[in-house]
PDB file of N, CA and C in Angstrom:
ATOM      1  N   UNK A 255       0.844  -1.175   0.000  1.00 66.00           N
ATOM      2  CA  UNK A 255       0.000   0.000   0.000  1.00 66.00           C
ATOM      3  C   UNK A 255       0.886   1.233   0.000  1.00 66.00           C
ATOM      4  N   UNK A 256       0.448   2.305  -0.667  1.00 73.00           N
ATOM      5  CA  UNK A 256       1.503   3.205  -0.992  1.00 73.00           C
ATOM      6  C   UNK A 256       0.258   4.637  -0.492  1.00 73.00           C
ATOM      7  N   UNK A 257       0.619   5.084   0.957  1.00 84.00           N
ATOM      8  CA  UNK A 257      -0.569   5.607   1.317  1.00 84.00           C
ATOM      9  C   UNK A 257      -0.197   7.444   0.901  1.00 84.00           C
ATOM     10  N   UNK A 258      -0.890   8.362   0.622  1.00 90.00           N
ATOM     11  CA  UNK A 258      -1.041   9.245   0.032  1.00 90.00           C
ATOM     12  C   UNK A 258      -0.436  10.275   1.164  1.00 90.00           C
ATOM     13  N   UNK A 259       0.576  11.074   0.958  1.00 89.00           N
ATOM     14  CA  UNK A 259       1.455  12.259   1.558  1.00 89.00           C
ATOM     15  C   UNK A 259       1.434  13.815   0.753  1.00 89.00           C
ATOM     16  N   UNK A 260       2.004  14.382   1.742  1.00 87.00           N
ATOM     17  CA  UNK A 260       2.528  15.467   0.881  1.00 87.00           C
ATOM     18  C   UNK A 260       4.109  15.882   1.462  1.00 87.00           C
ATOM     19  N   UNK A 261       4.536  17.127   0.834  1.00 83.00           N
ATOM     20  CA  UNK A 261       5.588  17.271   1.461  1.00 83.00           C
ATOM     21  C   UNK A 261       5.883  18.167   2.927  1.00 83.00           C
ATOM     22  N   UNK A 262       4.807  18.441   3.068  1.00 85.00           N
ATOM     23  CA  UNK A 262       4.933  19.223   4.686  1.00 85.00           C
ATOM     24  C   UNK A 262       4.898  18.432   5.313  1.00 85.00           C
ATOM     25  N   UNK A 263       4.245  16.951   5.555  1.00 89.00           N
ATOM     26  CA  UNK A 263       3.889  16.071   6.360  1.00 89.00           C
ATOM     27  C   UNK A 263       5.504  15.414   5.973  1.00 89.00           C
ATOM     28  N   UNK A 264       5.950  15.562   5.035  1.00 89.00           N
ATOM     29  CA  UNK A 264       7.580  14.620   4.822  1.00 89.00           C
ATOM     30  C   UNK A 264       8.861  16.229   5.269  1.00 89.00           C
ATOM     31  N   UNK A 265       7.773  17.078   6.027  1.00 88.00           N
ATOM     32  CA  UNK A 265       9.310  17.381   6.271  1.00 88.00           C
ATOM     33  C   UNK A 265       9.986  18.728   5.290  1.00 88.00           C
ATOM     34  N   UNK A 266       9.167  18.570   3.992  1.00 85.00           N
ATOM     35  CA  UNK A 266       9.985  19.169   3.495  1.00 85.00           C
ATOM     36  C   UNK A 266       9.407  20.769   3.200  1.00 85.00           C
ATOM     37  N   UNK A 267       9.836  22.095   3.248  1.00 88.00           N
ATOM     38  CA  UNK A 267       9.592  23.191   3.074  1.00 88.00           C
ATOM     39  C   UNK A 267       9.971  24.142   1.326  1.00 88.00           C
ATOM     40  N   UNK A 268       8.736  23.697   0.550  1.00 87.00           N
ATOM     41  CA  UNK A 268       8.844  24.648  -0.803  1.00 87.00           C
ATOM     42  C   UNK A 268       7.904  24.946  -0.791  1.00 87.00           C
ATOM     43  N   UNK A 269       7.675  26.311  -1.860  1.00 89.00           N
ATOM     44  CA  UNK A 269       6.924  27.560  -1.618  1.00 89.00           C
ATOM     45  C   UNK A 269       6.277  26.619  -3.462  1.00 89.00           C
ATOM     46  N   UNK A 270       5.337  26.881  -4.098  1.00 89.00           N
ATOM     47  CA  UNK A 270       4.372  26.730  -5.007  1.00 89.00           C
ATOM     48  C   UNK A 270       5.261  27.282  -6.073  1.00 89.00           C
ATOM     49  N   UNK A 271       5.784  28.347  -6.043  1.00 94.00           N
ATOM     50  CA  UNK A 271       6.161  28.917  -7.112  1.00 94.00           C
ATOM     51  C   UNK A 271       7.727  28.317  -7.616  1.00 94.00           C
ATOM     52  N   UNK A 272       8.288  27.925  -6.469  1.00 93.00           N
ATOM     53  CA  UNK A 272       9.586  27.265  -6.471  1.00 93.00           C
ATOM     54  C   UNK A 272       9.502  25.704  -7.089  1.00 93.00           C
ATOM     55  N   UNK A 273       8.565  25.408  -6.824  1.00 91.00           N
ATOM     56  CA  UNK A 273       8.039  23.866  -7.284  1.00 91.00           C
ATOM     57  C   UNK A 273       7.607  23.800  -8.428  1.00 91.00           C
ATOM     58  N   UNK A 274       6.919  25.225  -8.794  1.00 95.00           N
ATOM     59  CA  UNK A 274       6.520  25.157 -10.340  1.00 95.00           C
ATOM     60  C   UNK A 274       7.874  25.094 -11.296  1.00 95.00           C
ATOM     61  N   UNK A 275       8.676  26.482 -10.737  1.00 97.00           N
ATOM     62  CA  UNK A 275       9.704  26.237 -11.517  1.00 97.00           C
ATOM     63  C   UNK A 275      11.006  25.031 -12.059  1.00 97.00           C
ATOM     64  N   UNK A 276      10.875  24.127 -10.958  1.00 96.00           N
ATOM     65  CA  UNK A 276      11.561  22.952 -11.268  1.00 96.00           C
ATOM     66  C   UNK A 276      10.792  22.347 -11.528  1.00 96.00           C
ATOM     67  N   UNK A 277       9.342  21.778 -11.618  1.00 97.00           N
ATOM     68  CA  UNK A 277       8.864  21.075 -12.775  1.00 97.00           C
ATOM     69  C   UNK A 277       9.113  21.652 -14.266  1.00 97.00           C
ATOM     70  N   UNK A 278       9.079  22.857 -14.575  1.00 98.00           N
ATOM     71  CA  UNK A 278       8.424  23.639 -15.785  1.00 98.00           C
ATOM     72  C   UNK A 278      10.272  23.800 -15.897  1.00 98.00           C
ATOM     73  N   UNK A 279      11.387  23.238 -15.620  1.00 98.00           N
ATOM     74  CA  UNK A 279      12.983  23.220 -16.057  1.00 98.00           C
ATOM     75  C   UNK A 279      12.573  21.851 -16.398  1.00 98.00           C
ATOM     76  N   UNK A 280      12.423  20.917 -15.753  1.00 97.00           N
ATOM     77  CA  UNK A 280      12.622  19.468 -15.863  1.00 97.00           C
ATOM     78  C   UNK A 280      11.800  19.272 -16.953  1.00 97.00           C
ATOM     79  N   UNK A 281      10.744  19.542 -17.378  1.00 97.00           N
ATOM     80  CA  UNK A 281       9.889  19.440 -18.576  1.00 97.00           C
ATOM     81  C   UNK A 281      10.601  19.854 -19.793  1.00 97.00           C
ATOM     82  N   UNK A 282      11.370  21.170 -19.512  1.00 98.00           N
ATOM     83  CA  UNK A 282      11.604  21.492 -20.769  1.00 98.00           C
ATOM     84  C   UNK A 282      13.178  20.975 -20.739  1.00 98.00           C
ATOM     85  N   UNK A 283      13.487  20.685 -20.035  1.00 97.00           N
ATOM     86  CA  UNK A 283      14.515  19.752 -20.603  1.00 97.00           C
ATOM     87  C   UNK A 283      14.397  18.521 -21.434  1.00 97.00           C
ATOM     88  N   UNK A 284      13.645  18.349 -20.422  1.00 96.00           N
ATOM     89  CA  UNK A 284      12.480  16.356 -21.460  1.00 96.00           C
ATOM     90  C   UNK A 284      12.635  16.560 -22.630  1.00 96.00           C
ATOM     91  N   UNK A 285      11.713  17.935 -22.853  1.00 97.00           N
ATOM     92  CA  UNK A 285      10.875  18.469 -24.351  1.00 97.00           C
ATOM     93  C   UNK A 285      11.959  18.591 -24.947  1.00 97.00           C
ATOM     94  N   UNK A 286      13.526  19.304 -24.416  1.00 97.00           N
ATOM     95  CA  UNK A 286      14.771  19.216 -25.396  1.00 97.00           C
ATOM     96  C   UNK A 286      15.045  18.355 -26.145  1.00 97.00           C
ATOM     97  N   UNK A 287      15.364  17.052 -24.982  1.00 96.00           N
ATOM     98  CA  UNK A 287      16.109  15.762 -25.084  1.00 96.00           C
ATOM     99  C   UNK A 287      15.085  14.960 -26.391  1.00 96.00           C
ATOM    100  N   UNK A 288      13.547  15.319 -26.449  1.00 96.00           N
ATOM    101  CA  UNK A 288      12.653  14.463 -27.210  1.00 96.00           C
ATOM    102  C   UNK A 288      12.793  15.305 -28.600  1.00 96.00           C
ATOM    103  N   UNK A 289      13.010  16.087 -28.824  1.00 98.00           N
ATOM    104  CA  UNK A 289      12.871  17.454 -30.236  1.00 98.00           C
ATOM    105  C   UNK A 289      14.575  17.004 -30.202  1.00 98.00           C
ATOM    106  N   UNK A 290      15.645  16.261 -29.905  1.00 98.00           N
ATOM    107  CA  UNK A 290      16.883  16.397 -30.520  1.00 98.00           C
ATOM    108  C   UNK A 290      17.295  14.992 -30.751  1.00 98.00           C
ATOM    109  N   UNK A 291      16.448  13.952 -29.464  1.00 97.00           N
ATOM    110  CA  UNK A 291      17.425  12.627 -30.086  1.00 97.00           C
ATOM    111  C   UNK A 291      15.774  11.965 -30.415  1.00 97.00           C
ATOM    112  N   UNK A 292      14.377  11.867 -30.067  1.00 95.00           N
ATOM    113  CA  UNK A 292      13.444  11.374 -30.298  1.00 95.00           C
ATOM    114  C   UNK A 292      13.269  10.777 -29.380  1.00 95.00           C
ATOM    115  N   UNK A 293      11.975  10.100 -29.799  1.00 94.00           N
ATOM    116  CA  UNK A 293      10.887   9.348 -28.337  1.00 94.00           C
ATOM    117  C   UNK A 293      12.037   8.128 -27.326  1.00 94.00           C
ATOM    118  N   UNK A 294      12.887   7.558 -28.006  1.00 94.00           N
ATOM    119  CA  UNK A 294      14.039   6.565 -27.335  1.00 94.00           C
ATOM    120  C   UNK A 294      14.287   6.887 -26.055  1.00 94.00           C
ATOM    121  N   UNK A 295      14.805   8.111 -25.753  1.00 95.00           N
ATOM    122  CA  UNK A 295      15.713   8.573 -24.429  1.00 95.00           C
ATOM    123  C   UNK A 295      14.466   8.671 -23.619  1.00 95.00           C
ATOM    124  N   UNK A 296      13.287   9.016 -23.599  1.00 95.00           N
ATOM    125  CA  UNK A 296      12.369   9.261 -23.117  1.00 95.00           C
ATOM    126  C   UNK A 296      11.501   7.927 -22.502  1.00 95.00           C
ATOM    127  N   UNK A 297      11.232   7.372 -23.391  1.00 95.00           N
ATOM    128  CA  UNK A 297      10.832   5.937 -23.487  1.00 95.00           C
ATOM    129  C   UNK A 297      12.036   5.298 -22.308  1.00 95.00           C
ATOM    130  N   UNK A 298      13.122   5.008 -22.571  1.00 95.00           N
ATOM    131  CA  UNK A 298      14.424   4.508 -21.429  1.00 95.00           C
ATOM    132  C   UNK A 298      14.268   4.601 -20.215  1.00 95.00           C
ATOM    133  N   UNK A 299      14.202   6.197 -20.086  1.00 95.00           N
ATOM    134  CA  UNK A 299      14.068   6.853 -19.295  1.00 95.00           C
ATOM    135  C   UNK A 299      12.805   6.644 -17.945  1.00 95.00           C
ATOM    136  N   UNK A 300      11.118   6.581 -18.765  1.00 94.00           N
ATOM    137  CA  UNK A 300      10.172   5.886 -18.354  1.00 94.00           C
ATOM    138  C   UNK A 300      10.489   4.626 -17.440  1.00 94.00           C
ATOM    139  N   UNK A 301      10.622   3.841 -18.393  1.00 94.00           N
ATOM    140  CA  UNK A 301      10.928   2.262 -18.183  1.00 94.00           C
ATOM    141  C   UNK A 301      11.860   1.834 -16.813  1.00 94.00           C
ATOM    142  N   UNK A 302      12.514   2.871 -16.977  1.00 94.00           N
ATOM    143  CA  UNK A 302      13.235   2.522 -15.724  1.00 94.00           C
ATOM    144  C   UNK A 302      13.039   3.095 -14.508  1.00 94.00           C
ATOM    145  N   UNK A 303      11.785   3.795 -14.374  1.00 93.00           N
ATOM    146  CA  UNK A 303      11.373   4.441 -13.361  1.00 93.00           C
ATOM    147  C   UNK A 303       9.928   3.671 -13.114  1.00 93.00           C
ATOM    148  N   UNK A 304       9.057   2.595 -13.972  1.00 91.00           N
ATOM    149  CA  UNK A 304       8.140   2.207 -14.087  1.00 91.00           C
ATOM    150  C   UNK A 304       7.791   1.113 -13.225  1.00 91.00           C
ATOM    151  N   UNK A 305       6.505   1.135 -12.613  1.00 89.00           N
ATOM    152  CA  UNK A 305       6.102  -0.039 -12.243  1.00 89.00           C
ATOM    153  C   UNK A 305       5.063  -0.535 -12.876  1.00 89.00           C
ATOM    154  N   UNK A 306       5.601  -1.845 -12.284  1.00 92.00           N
ATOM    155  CA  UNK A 306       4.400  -3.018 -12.633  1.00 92.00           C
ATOM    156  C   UNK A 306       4.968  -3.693 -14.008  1.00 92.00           C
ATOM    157  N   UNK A 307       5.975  -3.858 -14.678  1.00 95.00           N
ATOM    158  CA  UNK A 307       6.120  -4.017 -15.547  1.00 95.00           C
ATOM    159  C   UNK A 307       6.813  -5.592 -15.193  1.00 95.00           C
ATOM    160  N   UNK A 308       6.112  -6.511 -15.676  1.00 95.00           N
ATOM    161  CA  UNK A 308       5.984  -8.217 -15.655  1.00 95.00           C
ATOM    162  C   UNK A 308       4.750  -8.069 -14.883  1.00 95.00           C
ATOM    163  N   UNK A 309       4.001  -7.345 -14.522  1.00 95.00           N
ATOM    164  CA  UNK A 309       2.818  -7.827 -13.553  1.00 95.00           C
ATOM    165  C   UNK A 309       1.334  -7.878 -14.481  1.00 95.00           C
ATOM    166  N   UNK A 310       0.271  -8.484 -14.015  1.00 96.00           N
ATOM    167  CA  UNK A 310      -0.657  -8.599 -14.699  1.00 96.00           C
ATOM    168  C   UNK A 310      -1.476  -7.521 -14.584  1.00 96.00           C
ATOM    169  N   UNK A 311      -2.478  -6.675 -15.028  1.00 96.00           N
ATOM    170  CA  UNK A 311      -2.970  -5.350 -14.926  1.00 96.00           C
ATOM    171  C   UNK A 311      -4.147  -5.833 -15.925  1.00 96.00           C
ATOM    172  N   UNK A 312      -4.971  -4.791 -16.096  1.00 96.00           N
ATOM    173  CA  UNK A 312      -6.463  -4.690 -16.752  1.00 96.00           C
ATOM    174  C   UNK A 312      -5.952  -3.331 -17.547  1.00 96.00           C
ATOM    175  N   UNK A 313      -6.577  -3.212 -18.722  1.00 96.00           N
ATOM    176  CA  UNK A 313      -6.633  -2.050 -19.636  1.00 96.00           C
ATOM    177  C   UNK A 313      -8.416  -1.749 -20.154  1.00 96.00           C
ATOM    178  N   UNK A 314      -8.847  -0.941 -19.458  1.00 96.00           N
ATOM    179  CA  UNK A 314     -10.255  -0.411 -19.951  1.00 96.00           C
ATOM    180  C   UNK A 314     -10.049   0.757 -21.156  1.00 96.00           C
ATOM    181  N   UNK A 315     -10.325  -0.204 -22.221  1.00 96.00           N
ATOM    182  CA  UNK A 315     -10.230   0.575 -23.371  1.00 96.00           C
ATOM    183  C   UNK A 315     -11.938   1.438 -23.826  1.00 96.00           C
ATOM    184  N   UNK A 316     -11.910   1.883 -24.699  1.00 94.00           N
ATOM    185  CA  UNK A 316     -13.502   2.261 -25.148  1.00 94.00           C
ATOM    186  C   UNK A 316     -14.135   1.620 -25.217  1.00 94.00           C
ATOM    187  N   UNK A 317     -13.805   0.320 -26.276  1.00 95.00           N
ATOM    188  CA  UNK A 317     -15.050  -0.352 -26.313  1.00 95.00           C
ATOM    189  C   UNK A 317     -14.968  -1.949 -25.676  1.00 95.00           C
ATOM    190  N   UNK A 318     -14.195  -1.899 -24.608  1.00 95.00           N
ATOM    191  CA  UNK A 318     -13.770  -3.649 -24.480  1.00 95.00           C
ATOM    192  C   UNK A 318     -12.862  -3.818 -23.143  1.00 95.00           C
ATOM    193  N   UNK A 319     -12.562  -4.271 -22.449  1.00 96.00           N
ATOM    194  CA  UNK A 319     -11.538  -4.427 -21.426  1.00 96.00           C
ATOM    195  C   UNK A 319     -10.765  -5.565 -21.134  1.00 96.00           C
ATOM    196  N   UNK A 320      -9.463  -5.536 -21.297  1.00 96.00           N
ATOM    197  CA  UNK A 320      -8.414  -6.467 -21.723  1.00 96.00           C
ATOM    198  C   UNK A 320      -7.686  -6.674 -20.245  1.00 96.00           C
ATOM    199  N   UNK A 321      -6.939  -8.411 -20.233  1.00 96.00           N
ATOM    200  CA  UNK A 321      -5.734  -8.568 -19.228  1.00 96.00           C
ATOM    201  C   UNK A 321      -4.944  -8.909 -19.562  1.00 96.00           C
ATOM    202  N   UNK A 322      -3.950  -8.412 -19.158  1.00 97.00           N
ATOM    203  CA  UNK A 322      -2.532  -9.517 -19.357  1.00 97.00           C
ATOM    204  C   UNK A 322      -1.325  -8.749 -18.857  1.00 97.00           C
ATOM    205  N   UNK A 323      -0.511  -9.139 -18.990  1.00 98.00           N
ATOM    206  CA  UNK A 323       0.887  -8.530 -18.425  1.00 98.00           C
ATOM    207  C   UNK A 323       1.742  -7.435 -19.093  1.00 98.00           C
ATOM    208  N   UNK A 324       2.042  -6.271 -18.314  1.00 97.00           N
ATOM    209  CA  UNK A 324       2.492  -5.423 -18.888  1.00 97.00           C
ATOM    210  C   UNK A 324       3.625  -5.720 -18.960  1.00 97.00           C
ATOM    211  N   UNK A 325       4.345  -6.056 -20.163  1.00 96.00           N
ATOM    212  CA  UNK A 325       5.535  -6.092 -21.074  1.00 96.00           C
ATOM    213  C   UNK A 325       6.578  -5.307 -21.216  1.00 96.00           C
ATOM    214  N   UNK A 326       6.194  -3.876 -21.892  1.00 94.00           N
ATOM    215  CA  UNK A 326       7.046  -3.007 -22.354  1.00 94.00           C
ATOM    216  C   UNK A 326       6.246  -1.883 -22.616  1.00 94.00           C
ATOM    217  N   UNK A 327       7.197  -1.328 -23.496  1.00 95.00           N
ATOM    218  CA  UNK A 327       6.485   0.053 -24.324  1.00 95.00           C
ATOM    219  C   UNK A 327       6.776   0.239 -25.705  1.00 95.00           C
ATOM    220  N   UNK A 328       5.912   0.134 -26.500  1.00 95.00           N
ATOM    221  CA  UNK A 328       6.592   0.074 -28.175  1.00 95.00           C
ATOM    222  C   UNK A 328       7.548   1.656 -28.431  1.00 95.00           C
ATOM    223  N   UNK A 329       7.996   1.105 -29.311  1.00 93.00           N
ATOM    224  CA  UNK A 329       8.928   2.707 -29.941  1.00 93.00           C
ATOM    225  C   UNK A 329       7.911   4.061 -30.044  1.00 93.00           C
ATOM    226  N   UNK A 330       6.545   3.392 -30.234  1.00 93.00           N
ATOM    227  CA  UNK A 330       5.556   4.690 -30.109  1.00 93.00           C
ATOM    228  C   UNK A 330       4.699   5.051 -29.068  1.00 93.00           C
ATOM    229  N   UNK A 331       5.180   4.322 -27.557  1.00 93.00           N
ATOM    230  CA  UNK A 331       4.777   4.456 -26.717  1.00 93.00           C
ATOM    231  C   UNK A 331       3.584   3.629 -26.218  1.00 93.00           C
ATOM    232  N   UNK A 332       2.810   3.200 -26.863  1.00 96.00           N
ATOM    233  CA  UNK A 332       2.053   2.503 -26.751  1.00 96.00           C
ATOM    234  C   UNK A 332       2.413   1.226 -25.715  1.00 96.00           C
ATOM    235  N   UNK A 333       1.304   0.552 -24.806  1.00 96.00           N
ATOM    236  CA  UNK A 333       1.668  -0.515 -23.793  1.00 96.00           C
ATOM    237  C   UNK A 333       1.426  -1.516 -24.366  1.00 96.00           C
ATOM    238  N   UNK A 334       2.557  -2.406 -24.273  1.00 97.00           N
ATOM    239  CA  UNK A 334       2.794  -3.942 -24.504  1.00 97.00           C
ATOM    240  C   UNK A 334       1.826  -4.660 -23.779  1.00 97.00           C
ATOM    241  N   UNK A 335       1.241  -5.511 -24.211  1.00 97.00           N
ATOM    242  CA  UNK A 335       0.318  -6.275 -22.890  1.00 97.00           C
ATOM    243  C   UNK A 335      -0.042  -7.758 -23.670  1.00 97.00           C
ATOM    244  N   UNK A 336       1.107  -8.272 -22.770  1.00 98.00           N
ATOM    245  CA  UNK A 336       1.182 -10.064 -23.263  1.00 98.00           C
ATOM    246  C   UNK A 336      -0.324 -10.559 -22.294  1.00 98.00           C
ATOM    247  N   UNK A 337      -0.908 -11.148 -23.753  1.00 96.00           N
ATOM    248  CA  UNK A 337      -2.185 -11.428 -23.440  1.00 96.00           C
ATOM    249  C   UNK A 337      -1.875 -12.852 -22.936  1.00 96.00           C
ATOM    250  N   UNK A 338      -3.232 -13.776 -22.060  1.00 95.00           N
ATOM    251  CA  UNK A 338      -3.022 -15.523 -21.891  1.00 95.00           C
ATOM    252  C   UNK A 338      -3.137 -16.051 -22.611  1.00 95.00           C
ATOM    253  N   UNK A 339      -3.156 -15.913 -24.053  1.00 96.00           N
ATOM    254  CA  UNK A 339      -3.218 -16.809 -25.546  1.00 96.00           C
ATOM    255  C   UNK A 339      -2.092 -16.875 -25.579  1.00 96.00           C
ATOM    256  N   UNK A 340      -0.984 -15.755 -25.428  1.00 95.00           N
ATOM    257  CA  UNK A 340       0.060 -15.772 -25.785  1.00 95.00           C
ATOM    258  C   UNK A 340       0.139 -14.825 -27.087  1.00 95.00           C
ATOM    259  N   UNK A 341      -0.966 -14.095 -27.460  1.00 96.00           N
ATOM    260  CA  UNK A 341      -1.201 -12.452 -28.412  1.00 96.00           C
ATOM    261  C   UNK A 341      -0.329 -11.054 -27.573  1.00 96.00           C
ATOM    262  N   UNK A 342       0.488 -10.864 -28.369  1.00 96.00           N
ATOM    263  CA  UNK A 342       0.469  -9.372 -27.795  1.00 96.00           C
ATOM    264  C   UNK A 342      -0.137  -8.404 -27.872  1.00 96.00           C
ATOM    265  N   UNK A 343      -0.736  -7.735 -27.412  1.00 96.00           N
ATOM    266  CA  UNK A 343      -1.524  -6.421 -28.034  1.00 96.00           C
ATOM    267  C   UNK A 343      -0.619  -5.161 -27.455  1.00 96.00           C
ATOM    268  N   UNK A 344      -1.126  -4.442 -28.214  1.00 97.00           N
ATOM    269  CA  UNK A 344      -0.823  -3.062 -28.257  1.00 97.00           C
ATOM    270  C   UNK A 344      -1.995  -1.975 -27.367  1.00 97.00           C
ATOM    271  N   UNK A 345      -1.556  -1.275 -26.849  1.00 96.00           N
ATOM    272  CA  UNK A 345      -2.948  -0.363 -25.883  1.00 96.00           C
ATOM    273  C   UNK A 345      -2.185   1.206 -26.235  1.00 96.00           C
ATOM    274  N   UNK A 346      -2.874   1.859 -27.477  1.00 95.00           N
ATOM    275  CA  UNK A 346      -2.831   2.958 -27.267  1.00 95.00           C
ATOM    276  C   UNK A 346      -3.257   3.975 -26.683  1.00 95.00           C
ATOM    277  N   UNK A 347      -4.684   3.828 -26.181  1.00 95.00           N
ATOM    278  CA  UNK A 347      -5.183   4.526 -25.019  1.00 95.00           C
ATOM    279  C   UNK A 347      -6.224   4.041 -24.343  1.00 95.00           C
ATOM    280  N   UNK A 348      -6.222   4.584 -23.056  1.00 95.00           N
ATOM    281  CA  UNK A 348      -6.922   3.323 -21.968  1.00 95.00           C
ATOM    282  C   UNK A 348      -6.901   3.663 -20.531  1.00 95.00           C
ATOM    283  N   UNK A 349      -7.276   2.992 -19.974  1.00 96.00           N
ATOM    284  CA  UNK A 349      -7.012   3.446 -18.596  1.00 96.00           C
ATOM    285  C   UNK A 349      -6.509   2.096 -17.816  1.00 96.00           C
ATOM    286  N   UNK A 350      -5.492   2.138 -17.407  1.00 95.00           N
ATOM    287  CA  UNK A 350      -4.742   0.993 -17.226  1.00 95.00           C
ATOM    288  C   UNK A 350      -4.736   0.911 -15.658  1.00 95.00           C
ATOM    289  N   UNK A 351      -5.084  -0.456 -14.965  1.00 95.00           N
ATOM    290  CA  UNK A 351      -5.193  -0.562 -13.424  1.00 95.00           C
ATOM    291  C   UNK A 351      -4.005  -1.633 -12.934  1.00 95.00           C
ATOM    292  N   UNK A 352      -3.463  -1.894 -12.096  1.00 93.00           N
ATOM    293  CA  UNK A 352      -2.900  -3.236 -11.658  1.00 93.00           C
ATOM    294  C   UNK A 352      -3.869  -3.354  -9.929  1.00 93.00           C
ATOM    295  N   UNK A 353      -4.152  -4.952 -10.197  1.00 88.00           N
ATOM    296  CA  UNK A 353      -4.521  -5.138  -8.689  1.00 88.00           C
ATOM    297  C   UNK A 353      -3.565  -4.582  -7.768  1.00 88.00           C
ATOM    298  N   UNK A 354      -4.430  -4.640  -6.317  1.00 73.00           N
ATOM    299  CA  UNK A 354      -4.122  -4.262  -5.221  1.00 73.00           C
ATOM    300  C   UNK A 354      -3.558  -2.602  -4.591  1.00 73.00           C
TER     301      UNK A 354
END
């Protein structure tokens, strides 16, 4: 269980405007790194900060709702999701859950 905080309760003291500004650096650095080498470094980058990835999860798509194990991430971002046939599918947009 990963129970819900903030940072005054952790202790830590930033002002709103200070917090904006290091998101809104860190973004546009992203936005650099993606406009000079492409979606790759970004994608890497994800992946290795990601959870749940070998775990089984649900994808509620529009018209249908799928299981299977989240895999990866294609070169276009899209979620890998090794189905129990042994199909991979692709989930370009969705709303993706893992138990518990």
């Amino acid at each position: 269980e990963r129970p819900a905080t903030d940072l005054a309760t952790e202790g830590g003291t930033v002002t709103r405007e200070a917090a904006l500004e290091q998101i809104a650096a860190s973004f546009s650095a992203w936005l650099e790194r993606w406009r000079t080498h492409g979606f790759g470094p970004l994608r890497d980058a994800w992946l290795a900060r990601a959870w749940g990835i070998g775990e089984r999860c649900t994808a509620r798509l529009q018209d249908e709702t799928v299981e299977g194990v989240f895999a990866d991430l294609a070169p276009d971002g899209a979620l890998r999701l090794d189905m129990a046939d042994g199909r991979r599918r692709l989930i370009s947009a969705g709303d993706v859950f893992f138990p518990g």
